[in-house]
Coordinates of N, CA and C in Angstrom, one line a residue:
M1 N -24.9 142.9 92.2 CA -26.0 141.9 92.1 C -27.3 142.6 92.4
E2 N -28.2 142.4 91.5 CA -29.6 143.0 91.7 C -30.6 141.8 91.8
Q3 N -31.4 141.9 92.9 CA -32.4 140.9 93.1 C -33.7 141.6 93.5
S4 N -34.8 141.0 93.3 CA -36.1 141.6 93.7 C -36.6 141.0 95.0
I5 N -37.3 141.8 95.7 CA -38.0 141.3 97.0 C -39.5 141.5 96.8
T6 N -40.2 140.4 97.2 CA -41.7 140.5 97.1 C -42.2 141.0 98.5
Y7 N -43.0 142.0 98.5 CA -43.6 142.5 99.7 C -45.1 142.2 99.7
F8 N -45.6 141.6 100.8 CA -47.0 141.3 101.0 C -47.6 142.5 101.7
D9 N -48.9 142.8 101.4 CA -49.6 143.9 102.1 C -49.8 143.5 103.6
T10 N -50.1 142.3 103.9 CA -50.4 141.9 105.3 C -49.7 140.6 105.6
P11 N -49.4 140.3 106.9 CA -48.8 139.0 107.2 C -49.9 137.9 107.3
G12 N -49.5 136.7 107.3 CA -50.4 135.6 107.5 C -50.3 134.5 106.5
K13 N -51.1 133.4 106.8 CA -51.0 132.2 106.0 C -51.5 132.3 104.6
H14 N -52.3 133.3 104.3 CA -52.7 133.5 102.9 C -51.6 133.8 101.9
N15 N -50.4 134.1 102.4 CA -49.2 134.3 101.6 C -48.4 133.0 101.3
T16 N -48.8 131.9 101.9 CA -48.0 130.7 101.9 C -47.7 130.2 100.5
D17 N -48.7 130.1 99.6 CA -48.5 129.5 98.3 C -47.4 130.4 97.5
E18 N -47.5 131.7 97.7 CA -46.6 132.5 97.0 C -45.2 132.4 97.6
V19 N -45.1 132.3 98.9 CA -43.8 132.1 99.5 C -43.2 130.8 99.0
V20 N -43.9 129.7 99.0 CA -43.4 128.4 98.6 C -42.9 128.5 97.1
A21 N -43.7 129.2 96.3 CA -43.3 129.3 94.9 C -42.0 130.1 94.8
I22 N -41.8 131.2 95.5 CA -40.6 132.0 95.5 C -39.4 131.2 96.0
V23 N -39.6 130.4 97.1 CA -38.5 129.6 97.6 C -38.1 128.5 96.6
A24 N -39.1 127.8 96.0 CA -38.8 126.8 95.0 C -38.0 127.3 93.8
R25 N -38.4 128.5 93.3 CA -37.7 129.1 92.2 C -36.3 129.5 92.6
T26 N -36.2 130.1 93.8 CA -34.9 130.5 94.3 C -33.9 129.4 94.4
V27 N -34.3 128.3 95.1 CA -33.3 127.2 95.3 C -32.9 126.6 94.0
R28 N -33.8 126.5 93.1 CA -33.5 125.9 91.8 C -32.5 126.8 91.0
E29 N -32.8 128.1 91.0 CA -31.9 129.1 90.3 C -30.5 129.2 90.9
R30 N -30.4 129.2 92.3 CA -29.2 129.4 93.0 C -28.4 128.2 93.4
G31 N -29.1 127.0 93.3 CA -28.4 125.8 93.7 C -28.3 125.7 95.2
I32 N -29.2 126.3 96.0 CA -29.2 126.2 97.4 C -29.7 124.8 97.8
R33 N -29.0 124.1 98.7 CA -29.3 122.7 99.0 C -30.2 122.5 100.3
H34 N -30.4 123.5 101.1 CA -31.2 123.3 102.3 C -32.2 124.4 102.5
V35 N -33.4 124.0 102.9 CA -34.5 124.9 103.2 C -35.0 124.6 104.6
V36 N -35.0 125.6 105.5 CA -35.5 125.4 106.8 C -36.9 126.0 106.9
V37 N -37.9 125.3 107.3 CA -39.3 125.8 107.2 C -39.9 125.6 108.6
A38 N -40.5 126.6 109.1 CA -41.3 126.5 110.4 C -42.7 125.9 110.0
T39 N -43.1 125.0 110.8 CA -44.4 124.3 110.5 C -45.0 123.8 111.8
T40 N -46.2 124.3 112.1 CA -46.9 123.8 113.3 C -47.6 122.5 113.0
S41 N -48.5 122.6 112.0 CA -49.3 121.4 111.7 C -48.6 120.4 110.7
G42 N -47.6 121.0 110.0 CA -46.9 120.2 109.0 C -47.4 120.6 107.6
S43 N -48.4 121.3 107.4 CA -49.0 121.6 106.1 C -48.0 122.5 105.2
T44 N -47.3 123.4 105.8 CA -46.4 124.3 105.1 C -45.2 123.4 104.5
A45 N -44.7 122.5 105.4 CA -43.6 121.6 104.9 C -44.1 120.7 103.8
L46 N -45.3 120.2 103.9 CA -45.9 119.3 102.9 C -46.0 120.1 101.6
R47 N -46.5 121.3 101.6 CA -46.6 122.2 100.4 C -45.2 122.4 99.8
L48 N -44.3 122.7 100.6 CA -42.9 122.9 100.1 C -42.4 121.6 99.5
S49 N -42.6 120.5 100.1 CA -42.2 119.2 99.6 C -42.8 118.9 98.2
E50 N -44.0 119.3 97.9 CA -44.6 119.1 96.6 C -43.9 120.0 95.6
A51 N -43.6 121.3 96.0 CA -43.0 122.2 95.1 C -41.6 121.9 94.8
L52 N -40.9 121.1 95.6 CA -39.5 120.8 95.4 C -39.4 119.3 95.0
K53 N -40.5 118.7 94.6 CA -40.4 117.3 94.2 C -39.5 117.2 93.0
G54 N -38.6 116.1 93.0 CA -37.7 115.9 91.9 C -36.4 116.7 92.0
T55 N -36.2 117.4 93.1 CA -34.9 118.1 93.4 C -34.2 117.3 94.5
D56 N -32.9 117.7 94.7 CA -32.2 117.1 95.8 C -32.1 118.1 97.0
V57 N -32.9 119.0 97.0 CA -33.0 120.0 98.1 C -33.4 119.3 99.4
R58 N -32.7 119.5 100.5 CA -33.1 118.9 101.8 C -34.0 119.9 102.5
I59 N -35.1 119.4 102.9 CA -36.1 120.2 103.7 C -36.0 119.8 105.2
V60 N -35.8 120.8 106.0 CA -35.8 120.7 107.4 C -37.0 121.4 108.0
A61 N -37.9 120.6 108.6 CA -39.1 121.2 109.1 C -39.0 121.3 110.6
V62 N -39.2 122.5 111.1 CA -39.1 122.8 112.6 C -40.5 123.0 113.1
T63 N -40.9 122.2 114.1 CA -42.2 122.4 114.7 C -42.1 122.7 116.2
L64 N -43.3 123.0 116.7 CA -43.3 123.4 118.1 C -43.0 122.2 119.0
K65 N -42.4 122.6 120.2 CA -42.0 121.6 121.1 C -43.2 120.9 121.8
Y66 N -42.9 119.7 122.4 CA -43.9 119.1 123.2 C -44.2 120.0 124.4
G67 N -45.5 120.1 124.8 CA -45.9 120.9 125.9 C -46.1 122.4 125.6
F68 N -46.0 122.7 124.3 CA -46.2 124.1 123.9 C -47.7 124.5 124.2
R69 N -48.6 123.7 123.8 CA -50.0 123.9 124.1 C -50.6 123.1 125.2
E70 N -50.1 121.8 125.3 CA -50.7 120.9 126.3 C -49.5 120.0 126.8
E71 N -49.4 119.9 128.1 CA -48.3 119.2 128.7 C -48.2 117.8 128.1
G72 N -46.9 117.5 127.7 CA -46.7 116.1 127.2 C -47.1 115.8 125.8
K73 N -47.6 116.8 125.1 CA -48.1 116.6 123.7 C -47.5 117.6 122.7
R74 N -47.3 117.0 121.5 CA -46.7 117.9 120.4 C -47.9 118.4 119.6
P75 N -48.0 119.6 119.2 CA -49.1 120.1 118.4 C -49.3 119.4 117.1
M76 N -48.2 119.0 116.5 CA -48.4 118.3 115.2 C -48.9 116.9 115.4
S77 N -49.8 116.4 114.6 CA -50.3 115.0 114.7 C -49.2 114.0 114.4
E78 N -49.3 112.9 115.0 CA -48.3 111.8 114.7 C -48.4 111.3 113.2
E79 N -49.6 111.4 112.7 CA -49.8 111.0 111.3 C -49.0 111.9 110.3
C80 N -49.1 113.2 110.6 CA -48.4 114.2 109.7 C -46.9 114.1 109.9
A81 N -46.5 113.9 111.2 CA -45.0 113.7 111.4 C -44.5 112.5 110.6
A82 N -45.3 111.4 110.6 CA -44.9 110.2 109.9 C -44.8 110.5 108.4
E83 N -45.8 111.3 107.9 CA -45.8 111.6 106.4 C -44.6 112.4 106.0
L84 N -44.2 113.4 106.9 CA -43.1 114.2 106.6 C -41.8 113.4 106.5
E85 N -41.7 112.5 107.5 CA -40.5 111.6 107.5 C -40.5 110.6 106.3
R86 N -41.7 110.2 105.9 CA -41.8 109.3 104.8 C -41.3 110.0 103.5
R87 N -41.5 111.3 103.4 CA -41.1 112.1 102.3 C -39.6 112.5 102.4
G88 N -38.9 112.1 103.4 CA -37.5 112.4 103.6 C -37.2 113.7 104.2
I89 N -38.3 114.3 104.7 CA -38.1 115.6 105.4 C -37.6 115.4 106.8
T90 N -36.6 116.1 107.2 CA -36.0 116.1 108.5 C -37.0 116.9 109.4
L91 N -37.5 116.3 110.5 CA -38.4 116.9 111.4 C -37.7 117.2 112.7
I92 N -37.7 118.4 113.2 CA -37.1 118.9 114.4 C -38.2 119.4 115.3
T93 N -38.2 118.8 116.6 CA -39.2 119.3 117.6 C -38.3 119.7 118.8
Q94 N -38.3 120.9 119.1 CA -37.5 121.4 120.3 C -37.9 122.7 120.8
S95 N -37.4 123.1 121.9 CA -37.7 124.4 122.5 C -37.3 125.6 121.6
H96 N -38.1 126.7 121.6 CA -37.7 127.8 120.9 C -36.3 128.3 121.3
A97 N -35.5 128.7 120.3 CA -34.2 129.1 120.5 C -34.2 130.5 121.2
L98 N -35.2 131.3 121.0 CA -35.2 132.7 121.5 C -36.2 132.8 122.7
S99 N -36.5 131.7 123.4 CA -37.2 131.8 124.6 C -36.8 130.6 125.5
G100 N -37.2 129.4 125.2 CA -36.8 128.2 126.0 C -37.1 128.4 127.5
V101 N -36.1 128.0 128.3 CA -36.2 128.1 129.8 C -36.4 129.6 130.3
E102 N -35.8 130.5 129.5 CA -35.9 131.9 129.9 C -37.4 132.4 130.0
R103 N -38.2 131.8 129.2 CA -39.7 132.2 129.3 C -40.2 131.8 130.6
S104 N -39.8 130.7 131.1 CA -40.3 130.2 132.4 C -39.9 131.2 133.5
F105 N -38.7 131.7 133.5 CA -38.3 132.7 134.5 C -39.1 134.0 134.4
S106 N -39.2 134.5 133.1 CA -40.0 135.7 132.9 C -41.4 135.6 133.3
S107 N -42.0 134.4 133.0 CA -43.4 134.2 133.4 C -43.6 134.2 134.9
E108 N -42.6 133.5 135.6 CA -42.7 133.3 137.0 C -42.3 134.5 137.8
L109 N -41.2 135.2 137.4 CA -40.6 136.2 138.2 C -40.7 137.7 137.6
G110 N -41.2 137.7 136.3 CA -41.3 139.0 135.7 C -40.0 139.4 134.9
G111 N -40.1 140.5 134.2 CA -38.9 140.9 133.5 C -38.8 140.2 132.1
A112 N -37.7 140.4 131.4 CA -37.5 139.7 130.2 C -36.0 139.4 130.1
S113 N -35.8 138.2 129.5 CA -34.4 137.8 129.3 C -33.8 138.5 128.0
R114 N -32.5 138.4 127.8 CA -31.9 139.0 126.6 C -32.5 138.3 125.4
S115 N -32.6 137.0 125.4 CA -33.1 136.3 124.2 C -34.6 136.7 123.9
E116 N -35.4 136.9 124.9 CA -36.7 137.4 124.7 C -36.7 138.9 124.2
V117 N -35.8 139.7 124.6 CA -35.7 141.0 124.1 C -35.3 141.0 122.6
L118 N -34.4 140.1 122.2 CA -34.0 139.9 120.8 C -35.2 139.5 120.0
A119 N -36.0 138.5 120.5 CA -37.2 138.1 119.8 C -38.2 139.2 119.6
A120 N -38.4 140.0 120.7 CA -39.3 141.1 120.6 C -38.8 142.2 119.6
A121 N -37.5 142.4 119.6 CA -37.0 143.4 118.6 C -37.1 142.9 117.2
L122 N -36.9 141.6 116.9 CA -37.0 141.1 115.6 C -38.5 141.2 115.1
K123 N -39.4 140.9 116.0 CA -40.9 141.0 115.7 C -41.3 142.4 115.4
S124 N -40.8 143.3 116.2 CA -41.2 144.7 116.1 C -40.6 145.3 114.8
L125 N -39.4 145.0 114.5 CA -38.7 145.6 113.3 C -39.1 145.0 112.0
F126 N -39.2 143.6 112.0 CA -39.4 142.9 110.8 C -40.7 142.0 110.7
G127 N -41.3 141.8 111.9 CA -42.5 141.0 111.9 C -42.3 139.6 112.5
V128 N -43.4 139.0 112.9 CA -43.3 137.6 113.5 C -42.7 136.6 112.6
G129 N -43.1 136.6 111.4 CA -42.5 135.6 110.5 C -41.0 135.6 110.3
F130 N -40.5 136.9 110.3 CA -39.1 137.1 110.2 C -38.3 136.5 111.5
K131 N -38.9 136.8 112.6 CA -38.3 136.3 113.9 C -38.3 134.8 113.8
V132 N -39.4 134.2 113.4 CA -39.5 132.7 113.3 C -38.5 132.2 112.3
A133 N -38.3 132.8 111.2 CA -37.3 132.3 110.2 C -35.9 132.3 110.9
V134 N -35.5 133.3 111.6 CA -34.2 133.4 112.3 C -34.2 132.3 113.3
E135 N -35.2 132.1 114.1 CA -35.3 131.2 115.2 C -35.2 129.7 114.7
V136 N -35.9 129.4 113.7 CA -35.9 128.0 113.3 C -34.5 127.6 112.6
T137 N -33.9 128.6 112.1 CA -32.5 128.4 111.5 C -31.6 128.1 112.6
L138 N -31.6 128.8 113.7 CA -30.8 128.5 114.9 C -31.1 127.1 115.4
M139 N -32.3 126.7 115.5 CA -32.7 125.4 116.0 C -32.2 124.3 115.1
A140 N -32.3 124.5 113.8 CA -31.9 123.5 112.8 C -30.4 123.3 112.9
A141 N -29.6 124.5 113.1 CA -28.2 124.4 113.2 C -27.8 123.7 114.5
D142 N -28.5 124.0 115.6 CA -28.1 123.3 116.9 C -28.4 121.8 116.9
T143 N -29.3 121.3 116.0 CA -29.5 119.9 116.0 C -28.7 119.2 115.0
G144 N -27.9 120.0 114.2 CA -27.0 119.4 113.2 C -27.7 119.0 111.9
A145 N -29.0 119.6 111.7 CA -29.8 119.2 110.5 C -29.3 120.0 109.3
I146 N -28.6 121.1 109.5 CA -28.1 121.9 108.4 C -26.6 122.2 108.6
P147 N -25.8 122.3 107.5 CA -24.4 122.7 107.7 C -24.3 124.1 108.2
V148 N -23.2 124.5 108.8 CA -23.0 125.8 109.3 C -21.6 126.3 108.8
G149 N -21.4 127.5 108.4 CA -20.1 128.0 108.0 C -20.2 129.2 107.2
D150 N -19.1 130.0 107.0 CA -19.2 131.2 106.2 C -19.6 131.0 104.8
D151 N -19.3 129.8 104.2 CA -19.6 129.5 102.8 C -21.0 128.8 102.6
V152 N -21.7 128.7 103.7 CA -23.0 128.0 103.7 C -24.2 129.0 103.6
E153 N -25.1 128.7 102.7 CA -26.3 129.5 102.7 C -27.5 128.6 102.6
V154 N -28.5 128.9 103.4 CA -29.8 128.2 103.4 C -30.9 129.2 103.2
V155 N -32.1 128.6 102.8 CA -33.3 129.5 102.7 C -34.1 129.2 104.0
A156 N -34.5 130.2 104.7 CA -35.3 130.0 105.9 C -36.7 130.6 105.6
M157 N -37.7 129.9 106.1 CA -39.1 130.3 105.9 C -39.8 130.4 107.3
G158 N -40.5 131.5 107.5 CA -41.3 131.7 108.7 C -42.7 132.2 108.4
G159 N -43.5 132.2 109.4 CA -44.9 132.7 109.2 C -45.4 133.3 110.5
T160 N -46.6 134.0 110.3 CA -47.2 134.7 111.3 C -48.5 134.0 111.7
H161 N -48.5 133.2 112.8 CA -49.7 132.5 113.2 C -50.2 131.5 112.2
G162 N -49.3 130.7 111.6 CA -49.6 129.7 110.6 C -49.2 130.1 109.2
G163 N -48.8 129.0 108.4 CA -48.4 129.3 107.1 C -47.1 129.9 107.0
A164 N -46.8 130.6 105.9 CA -45.5 131.3 105.7 C -45.8 132.6 105.0
D165 N -45.0 133.6 105.5 CA -45.1 135.0 104.9 C -43.7 135.6 104.8
V166 N -42.7 134.9 105.1 CA -41.3 135.4 105.0 C -40.4 134.3 104.5
A167 N -39.4 134.7 103.6 CA -38.4 133.8 103.2 C -37.1 134.6 103.0
C168 N -36.0 134.1 103.5 CA -34.7 134.8 103.3 C -33.6 133.8 103.2
I169 N -32.5 134.3 102.6 CA -31.3 133.5 102.5 C -30.4 133.9 103.6
M170 N -29.9 132.9 104.3 CA -29.2 133.1 105.6 C -27.8 132.4 105.6
R171 N -26.9 132.9 106.3 CA -25.7 132.2 106.7 C -26.1 131.7 108.1
P172 N -26.3 130.4 108.2 CA -26.7 129.9 109.5 C -25.6 129.9 110.6
A173 N -26.1 129.8 111.8 CA -25.2 129.8 113.0 C -25.8 129.0 114.1
H174 N -25.0 128.5 115.0 CA -25.5 127.9 116.2 C -25.9 129.0 117.2
T175 N -26.8 128.7 118.2 CA -27.2 129.7 119.2 C -26.0 130.3 119.9
N176 N -25.0 129.5 120.3 CA -23.9 130.0 121.0 C -23.0 130.8 120.2
H177 N -23.2 130.9 118.9 CA -22.5 131.8 118.0 C -23.4 132.7 117.2
F178 N -24.5 133.2 117.8 CA -25.6 133.9 117.2 C -25.0 135.0 116.3
F179 N -24.0 135.7 116.7 CA -23.5 136.9 116.0 C -22.8 136.5 114.7
K180 N -22.6 135.2 114.4 CA -22.1 134.8 113.1 C -23.2 134.7 112.1
M181 N -24.4 134.6 112.6 CA -25.6 134.5 111.6 C -25.7 135.8 110.8
Q182 N -26.0 135.6 109.5 CA -26.2 136.7 108.6 C -27.5 136.5 107.8
I183 N -28.2 137.6 107.7 CA -29.4 137.5 106.7 C -28.8 138.2 105.5
R184 N -28.6 137.3 104.5 CA -27.9 137.8 103.3 C -28.9 138.4 102.2
E185 N -30.1 137.8 102.2 CA -31.1 138.4 101.2 C -32.4 138.1 101.8
I186 N -33.3 139.1 101.6 CA -34.7 138.9 101.9 C -35.4 138.6 100.6
L187 N -36.1 137.4 100.5 CA -36.8 137.1 99.3 C -38.2 137.6 99.3
C188 N -38.9 137.6 100.5 CA -40.2 138.1 100.6 C -40.6 138.3 102.1
M189 N -41.5 139.3 102.3 CA -41.9 139.6 103.7 C -43.1 140.5 103.6
P190 N -43.9 140.6 104.7 CA -45.0 141.5 104.8 C -44.5 142.9 105.0
R191 N -45.2 143.9 104.4 CA -44.8 145.3 104.7 C -45.4 145.8 106.0
H192 N -46.5 145.3 106.4 CA -47.1 145.6 107.7 C -47.0 144.5 108.7
K193 N -46.7 144.8 109.9 CA -46.4 143.8 110.9 C -47.6 143.4 111.7

């Protein structure tokens, strides 16, 4: 099998429209039924929703947890969350799979947990957006929003400080079975991290 990969010169949200177009084309061509998208404000998920209008592809939007920026508050507006749900997009708000409570221990006591080391390695080797794509897929699997198994493939989208700059086809897994996860194809990513 021969497939092409799109490489962006730099990471960031300026790549979002091209990533959305690549994902929309890929799921239509391959018959992939689930897309997991990282979205802080909701705008990337809304763009994806427009691009996939008229399909039966299920969009799972994963956003930052309550308290990420301000105690007791979610970074995404309630209006945007309601619009995502109105469009049939599954919205997940939970702790990062690759930090969570471990970040609290590292911040308070120093050092790094294994999950934080994994996150740092993914960011260093492949970039922030790639780490995010892996992480949101774990989070979507743990909430039951996507199917999991050897014969399951989903498209995962991540970004670097907003928007999207990475998309890949993955075999999803739950966090407690992380080593079953497979990155089967990279659709697009930045060359520079």
